Coordinates of C-alpha atoms and ligand atoms in Angstrom, one line a residue:
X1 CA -11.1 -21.9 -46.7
X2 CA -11.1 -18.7 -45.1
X3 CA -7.3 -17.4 -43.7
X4 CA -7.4 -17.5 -40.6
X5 CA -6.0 -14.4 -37.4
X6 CA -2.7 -15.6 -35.8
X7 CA -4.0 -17.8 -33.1
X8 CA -1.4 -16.1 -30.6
X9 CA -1.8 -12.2 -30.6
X10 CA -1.4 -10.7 -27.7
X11 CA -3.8 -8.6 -25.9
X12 CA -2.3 -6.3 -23.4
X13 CA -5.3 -5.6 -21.8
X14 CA -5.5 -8.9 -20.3
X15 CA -2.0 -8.1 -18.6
X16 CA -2.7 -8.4 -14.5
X17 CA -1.5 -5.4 -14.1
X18 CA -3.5 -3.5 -16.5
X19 CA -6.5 -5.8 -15.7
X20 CA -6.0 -4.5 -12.0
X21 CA -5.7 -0.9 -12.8
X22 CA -8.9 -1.0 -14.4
X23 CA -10.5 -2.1 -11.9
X24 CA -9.3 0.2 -9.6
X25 CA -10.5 3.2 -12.4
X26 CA -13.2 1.3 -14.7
X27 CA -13.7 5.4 -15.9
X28 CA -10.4 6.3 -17.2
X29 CA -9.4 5.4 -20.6
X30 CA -6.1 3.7 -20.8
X31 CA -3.6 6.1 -22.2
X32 CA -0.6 5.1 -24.9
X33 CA 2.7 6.6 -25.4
X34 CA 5.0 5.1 -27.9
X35 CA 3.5 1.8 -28.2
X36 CA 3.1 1.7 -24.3
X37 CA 0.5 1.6 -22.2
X38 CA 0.4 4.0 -19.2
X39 CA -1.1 2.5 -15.9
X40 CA -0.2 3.9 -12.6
X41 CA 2.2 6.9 -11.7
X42 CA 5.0 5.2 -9.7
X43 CA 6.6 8.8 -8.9
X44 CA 6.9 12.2 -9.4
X45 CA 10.3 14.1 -10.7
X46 CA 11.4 17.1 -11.3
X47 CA 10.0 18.2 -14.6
X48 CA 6.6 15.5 -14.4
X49 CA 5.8 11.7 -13.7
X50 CA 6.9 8.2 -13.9
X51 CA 4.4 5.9 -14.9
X52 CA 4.1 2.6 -15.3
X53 CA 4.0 1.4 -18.7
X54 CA 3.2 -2.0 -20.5
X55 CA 4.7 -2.7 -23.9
X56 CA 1.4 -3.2 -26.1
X57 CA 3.1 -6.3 -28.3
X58 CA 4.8 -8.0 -25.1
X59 CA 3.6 -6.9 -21.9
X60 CA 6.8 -5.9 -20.5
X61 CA 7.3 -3.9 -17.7
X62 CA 8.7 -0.7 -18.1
X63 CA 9.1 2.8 -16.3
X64 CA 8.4 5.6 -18.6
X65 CA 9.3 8.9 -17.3
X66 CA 7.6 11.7 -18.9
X67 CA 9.0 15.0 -19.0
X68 CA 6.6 17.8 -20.5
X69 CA 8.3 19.7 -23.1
X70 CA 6.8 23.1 -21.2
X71 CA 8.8 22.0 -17.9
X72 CA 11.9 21.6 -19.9
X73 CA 11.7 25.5 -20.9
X74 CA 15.3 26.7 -20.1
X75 CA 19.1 25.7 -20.7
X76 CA 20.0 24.4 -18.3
X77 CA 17.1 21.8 -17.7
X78 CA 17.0 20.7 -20.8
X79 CA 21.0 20.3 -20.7
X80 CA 19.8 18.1 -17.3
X81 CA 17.8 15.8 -19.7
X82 CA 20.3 15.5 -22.2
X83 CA 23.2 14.6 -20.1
X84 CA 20.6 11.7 -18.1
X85 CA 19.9 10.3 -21.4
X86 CA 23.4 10.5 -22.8
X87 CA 24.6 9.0 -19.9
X88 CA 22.2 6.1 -19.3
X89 CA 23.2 5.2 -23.2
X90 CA 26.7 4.6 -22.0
X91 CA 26.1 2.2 -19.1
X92 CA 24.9 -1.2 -18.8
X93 CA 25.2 -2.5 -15.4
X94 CA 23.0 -4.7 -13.2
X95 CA 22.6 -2.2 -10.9
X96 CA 22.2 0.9 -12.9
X97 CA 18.8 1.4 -14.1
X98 CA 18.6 0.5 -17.5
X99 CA 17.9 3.0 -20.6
X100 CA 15.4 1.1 -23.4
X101 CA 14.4 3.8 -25.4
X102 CA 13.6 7.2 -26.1
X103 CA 10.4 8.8 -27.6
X104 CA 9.6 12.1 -28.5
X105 CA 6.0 13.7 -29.3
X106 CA 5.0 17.0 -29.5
X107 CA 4.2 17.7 -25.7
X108 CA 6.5 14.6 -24.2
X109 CA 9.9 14.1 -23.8
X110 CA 9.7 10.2 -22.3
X111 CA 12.5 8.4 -21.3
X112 CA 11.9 4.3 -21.4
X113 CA 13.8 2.6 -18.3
X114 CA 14.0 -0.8 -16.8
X115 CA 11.1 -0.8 -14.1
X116 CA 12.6 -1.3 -10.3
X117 CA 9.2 -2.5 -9.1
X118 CA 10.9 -2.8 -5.4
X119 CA 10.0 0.6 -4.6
X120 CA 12.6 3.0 -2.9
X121 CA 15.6 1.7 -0.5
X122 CA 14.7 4.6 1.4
X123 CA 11.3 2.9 1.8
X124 CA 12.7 -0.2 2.6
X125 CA 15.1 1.1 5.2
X126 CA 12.0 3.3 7.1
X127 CA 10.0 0.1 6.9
X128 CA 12.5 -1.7 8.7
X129 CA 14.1 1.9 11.3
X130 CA 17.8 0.4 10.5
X131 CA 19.3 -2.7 8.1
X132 CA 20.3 -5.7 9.6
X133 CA 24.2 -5.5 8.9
X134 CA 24.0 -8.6 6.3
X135 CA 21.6 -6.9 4.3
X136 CA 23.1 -3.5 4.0
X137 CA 26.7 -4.8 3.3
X138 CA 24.7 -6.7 0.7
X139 CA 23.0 -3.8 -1.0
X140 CA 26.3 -1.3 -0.2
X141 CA 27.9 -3.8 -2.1
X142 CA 26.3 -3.6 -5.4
X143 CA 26.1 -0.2 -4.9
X144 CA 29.6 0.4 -4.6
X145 CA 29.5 -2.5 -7.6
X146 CA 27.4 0.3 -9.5
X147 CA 29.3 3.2 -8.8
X148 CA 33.0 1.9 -9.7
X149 CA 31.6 1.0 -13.3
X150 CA 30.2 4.3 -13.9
X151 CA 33.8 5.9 -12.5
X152 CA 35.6 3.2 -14.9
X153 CA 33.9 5.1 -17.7
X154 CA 35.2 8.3 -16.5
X155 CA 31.7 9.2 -14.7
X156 CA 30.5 10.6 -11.8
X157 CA 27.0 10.2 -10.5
X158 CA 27.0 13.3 -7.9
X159 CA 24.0 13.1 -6.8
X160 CA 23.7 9.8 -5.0
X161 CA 21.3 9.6 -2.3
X162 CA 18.7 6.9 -1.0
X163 CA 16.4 9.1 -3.0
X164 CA 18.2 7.5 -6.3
X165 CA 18.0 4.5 -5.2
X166 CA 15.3 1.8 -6.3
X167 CA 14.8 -1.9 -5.6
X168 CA 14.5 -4.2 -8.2
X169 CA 11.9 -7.4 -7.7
X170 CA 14.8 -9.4 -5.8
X171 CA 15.7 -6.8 -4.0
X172 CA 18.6 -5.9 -5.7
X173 CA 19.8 -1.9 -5.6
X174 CA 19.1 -0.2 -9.2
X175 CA 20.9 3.4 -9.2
X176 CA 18.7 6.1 -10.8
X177 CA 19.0 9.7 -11.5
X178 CA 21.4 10.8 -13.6
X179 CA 21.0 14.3 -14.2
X180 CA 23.8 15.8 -12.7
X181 CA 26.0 13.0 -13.8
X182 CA 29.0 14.5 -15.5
X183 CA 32.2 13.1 -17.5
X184 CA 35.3 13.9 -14.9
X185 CA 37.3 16.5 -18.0
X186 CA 34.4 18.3 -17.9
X187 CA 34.3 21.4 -15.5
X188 CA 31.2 21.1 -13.6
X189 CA 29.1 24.4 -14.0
X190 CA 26.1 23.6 -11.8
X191 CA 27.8 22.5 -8.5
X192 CA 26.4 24.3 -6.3
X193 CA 23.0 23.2 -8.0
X194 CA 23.6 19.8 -6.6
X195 CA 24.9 20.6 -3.6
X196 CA 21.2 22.3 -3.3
X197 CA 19.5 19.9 -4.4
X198 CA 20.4 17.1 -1.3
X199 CA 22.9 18.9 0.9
X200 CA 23.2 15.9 3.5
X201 CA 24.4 13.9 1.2
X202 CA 27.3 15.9 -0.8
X203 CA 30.4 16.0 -0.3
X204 CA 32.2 18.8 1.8
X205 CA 34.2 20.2 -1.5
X206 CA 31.1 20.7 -3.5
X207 CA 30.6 23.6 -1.4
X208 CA 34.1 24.6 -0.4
X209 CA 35.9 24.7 -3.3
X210 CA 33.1 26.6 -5.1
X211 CA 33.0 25.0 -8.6
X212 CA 36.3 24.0 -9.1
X213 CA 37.1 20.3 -10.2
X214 CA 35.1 17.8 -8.2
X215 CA 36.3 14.3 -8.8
X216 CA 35.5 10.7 -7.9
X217 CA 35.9 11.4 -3.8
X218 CA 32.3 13.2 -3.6
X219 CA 30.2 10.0 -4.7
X220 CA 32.3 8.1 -1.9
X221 CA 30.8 10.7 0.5
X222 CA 27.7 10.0 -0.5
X223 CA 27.9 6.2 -0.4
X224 CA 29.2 6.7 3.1
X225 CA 26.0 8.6 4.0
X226 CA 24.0 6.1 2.3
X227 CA 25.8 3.4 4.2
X228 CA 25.3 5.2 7.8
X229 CA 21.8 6.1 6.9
X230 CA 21.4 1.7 5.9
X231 CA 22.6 1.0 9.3
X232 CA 22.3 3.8 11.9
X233 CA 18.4 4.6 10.2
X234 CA 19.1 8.3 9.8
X235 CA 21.5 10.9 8.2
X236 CA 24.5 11.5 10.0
X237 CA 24.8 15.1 9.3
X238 CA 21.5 16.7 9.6
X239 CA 20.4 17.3 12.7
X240 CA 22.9 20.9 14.2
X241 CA 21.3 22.2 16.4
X242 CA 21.8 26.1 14.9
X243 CA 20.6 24.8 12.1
X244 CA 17.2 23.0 12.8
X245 CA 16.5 22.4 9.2
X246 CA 19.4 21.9 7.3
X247 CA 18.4 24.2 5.2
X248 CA 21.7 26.9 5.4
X249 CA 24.1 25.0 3.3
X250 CA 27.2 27.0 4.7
X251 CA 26.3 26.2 8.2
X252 CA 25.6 22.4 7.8
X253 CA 28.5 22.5 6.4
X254 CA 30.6 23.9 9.0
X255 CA 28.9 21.5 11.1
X256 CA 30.1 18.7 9.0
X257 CA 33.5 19.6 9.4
X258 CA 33.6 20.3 12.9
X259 CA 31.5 17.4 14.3
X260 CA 32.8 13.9 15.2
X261 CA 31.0 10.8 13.4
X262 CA 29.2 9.2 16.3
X263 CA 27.3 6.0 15.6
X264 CA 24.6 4.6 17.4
X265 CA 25.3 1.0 19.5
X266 CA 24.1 -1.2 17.3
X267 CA 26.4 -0.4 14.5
X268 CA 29.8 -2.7 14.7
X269 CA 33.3 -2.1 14.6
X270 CA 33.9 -2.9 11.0
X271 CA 31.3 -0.8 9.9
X272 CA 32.1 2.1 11.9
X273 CA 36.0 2.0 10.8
X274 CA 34.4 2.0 6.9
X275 CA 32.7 4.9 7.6
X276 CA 34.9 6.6 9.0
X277 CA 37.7 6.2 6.2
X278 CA 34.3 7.7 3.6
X279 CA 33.2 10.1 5.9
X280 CA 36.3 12.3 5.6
X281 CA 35.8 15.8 4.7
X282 CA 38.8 16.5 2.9
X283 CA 38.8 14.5 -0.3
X284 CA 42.1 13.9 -0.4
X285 CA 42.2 12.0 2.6
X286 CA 39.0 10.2 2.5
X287 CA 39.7 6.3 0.9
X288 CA 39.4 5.9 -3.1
X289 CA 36.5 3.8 -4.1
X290 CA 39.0 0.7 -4.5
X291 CA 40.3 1.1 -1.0
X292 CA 36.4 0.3 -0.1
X293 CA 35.8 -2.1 -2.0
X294 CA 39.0 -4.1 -0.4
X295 CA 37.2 -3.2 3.0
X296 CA 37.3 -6.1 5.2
X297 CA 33.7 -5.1 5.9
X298 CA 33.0 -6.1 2.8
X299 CA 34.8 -8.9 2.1
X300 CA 31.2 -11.5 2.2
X301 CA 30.1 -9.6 -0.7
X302 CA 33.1 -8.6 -2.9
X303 CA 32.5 -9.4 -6.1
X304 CA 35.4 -11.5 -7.4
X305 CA 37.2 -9.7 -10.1
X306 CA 36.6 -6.2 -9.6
X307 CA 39.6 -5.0 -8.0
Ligands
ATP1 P1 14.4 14.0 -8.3 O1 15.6 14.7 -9.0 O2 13.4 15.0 -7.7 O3 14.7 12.8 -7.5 P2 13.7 13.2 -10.9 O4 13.1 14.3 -11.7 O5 15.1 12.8 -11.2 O6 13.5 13.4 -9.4 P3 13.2 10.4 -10.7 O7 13.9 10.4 -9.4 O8 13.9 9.8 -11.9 O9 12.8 11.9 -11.1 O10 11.8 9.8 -10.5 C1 10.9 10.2 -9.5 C2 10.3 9.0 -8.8 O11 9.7 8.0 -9.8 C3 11.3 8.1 -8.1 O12 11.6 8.6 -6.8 C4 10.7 6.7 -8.1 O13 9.8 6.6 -7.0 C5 10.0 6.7 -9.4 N1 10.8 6.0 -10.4 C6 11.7 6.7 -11.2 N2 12.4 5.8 -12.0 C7 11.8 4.6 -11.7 C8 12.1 3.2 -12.2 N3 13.0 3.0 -13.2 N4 11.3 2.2 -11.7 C9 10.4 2.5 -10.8 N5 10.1 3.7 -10.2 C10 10.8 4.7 -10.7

């Protein structure tokens, strides 16, 4: 008798999606990174794309973010990668992306992470103008869920925006992004970087105080911002009217400092109060991270345990 092949090896090619995606290009060969196969790009980044990628043995569902070596050509981007992938090793969180792997080649730098196939919450949000409160307390509350474990482990995200934000299938948040994320000892040397990089979301001091120590208190900012933008359907500090664009840093800030939080009707009392505790330019008199997460706002979703 002749030995026979396995009966059961799998052939990714027959996966839907990768069935699908040739039928939407029957001319394009299927690239492989890694023992992944690349389908469709699902988003483009700073130093190159995010792809959708199929594990050849499995079929699982992955987001493989390429980075071409020739994009990461100075210090302080390639310091941006490293930090991201030291990070991500650290945390394991249901609502913090997850890091699988990492592969080098000669040309790629790809990062392997947990694929949020829910698209972007800032998606979901335009899709919808504003949240319905019950769903955004729901999401603010595993992002808020997400962002007190990476402060327990002496992190700060910095750059949180809806932007960073992804969806998994069931709708849950998944935080991404975590290249300016930085341990709290560490002085932070590219502040004002970040503050560039999304000025309506960061946190007065990243400006003001010029470098110096930045703590916890500017990723509450930002989740305040988030949480305004989930229920009011825009920013709430972008729109001076000396400053059309946002785009002078200096005087957006001045404007944040000088304006009153307004909200629009539809917003209620208990959210309004929360926001206005987060929304507080001077760190030290904006509420810590725990005094939100005791919010009575939040009290359907708190998640017994964590404070
Ligand atoms: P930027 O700093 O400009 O936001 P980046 O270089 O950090 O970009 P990412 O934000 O990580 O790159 O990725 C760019 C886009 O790719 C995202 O906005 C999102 O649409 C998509 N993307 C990234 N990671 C994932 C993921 N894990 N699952 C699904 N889509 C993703």
């Amino acid at each position: 008798m002749q030995p026979t092949e396995p009966a059961l090896s799998y052939d990714v090619y027959q996966h839907p999606k990768a069935i699908a995606y040739q039928q939407q290009h029957p001319r394009r060969s299927l690239p492989k990174f890694g023992p992944y196969l690349l389908l469709q790009t699902l988003g483009e980044g700073e130093f190159g794309k995010v792809k959708l990628g199929l594990h050849e043995e499995w079929g699982e569902e992955v987001a493989v973010k390429l980075m071409r070596r020739g994009n990461v050509d100075n210090q302080v981007r390639l310091s941006k990668v490293e930090r991201e992938i030291e990070v991500l090793k650290k945390l394991k969180h249901p609502n913090i992306v997850r890091l699988y792997d990492v592969i080098e080649t000669d040309k790629y730098i790809g990062i392997i992470l947990e694929y949020a196939s829910g698209g972007e919450l800032f998606d979901h949000i335009l899709a919808h103008r504003y949240l319905r409160e019950k769903d955004a307390c729901k999401l603010f509350a595993q992002l808020i869920s997400g962002v007190w474990y990476i402060h327990q482990k002496k992190i700060v995200h910095r750059d949180l925006k809806l932007e960073n934000l992804l969806l998994d299938r069931n709708r849950n948040v998944i935080i991404t992004d975590f290249g300016f994320a930085n341990r709290f000892e560490h002085k932070a040397d590219d502040l004002m970087v970040t503050s560039c990089g999304s000025p309506c979301y960061a946190a007065p001091e990243l400006v003001i105080s010029e470098g110096a120590y930045v703590g916890s208190a500017v990723d509450v900012w930002s989740c305040g911002v988030i949480l305004y933008a989930m229920l009011a359907g825009y920013l709430p500090f972008d729109d001076d009217p000396s400053n059309p664009d946002g785009d002078n840093i200096n005087l957006l800030y001045k404007y944040i400092v000088s304006t009153t939080l307004t909200f629009p009707d539809y917003v209620s009392e208990g959210a309004r109060h929360l926001l206005g505790i987060m929304l507080v330019p001077d760190p030290k008199y904006r509420a810590s991270l725990q005094t939100v997460m005791q919010h009575e706002w939040l009290a359907p979703y708190l998640i017994a345990g964590l404070v």
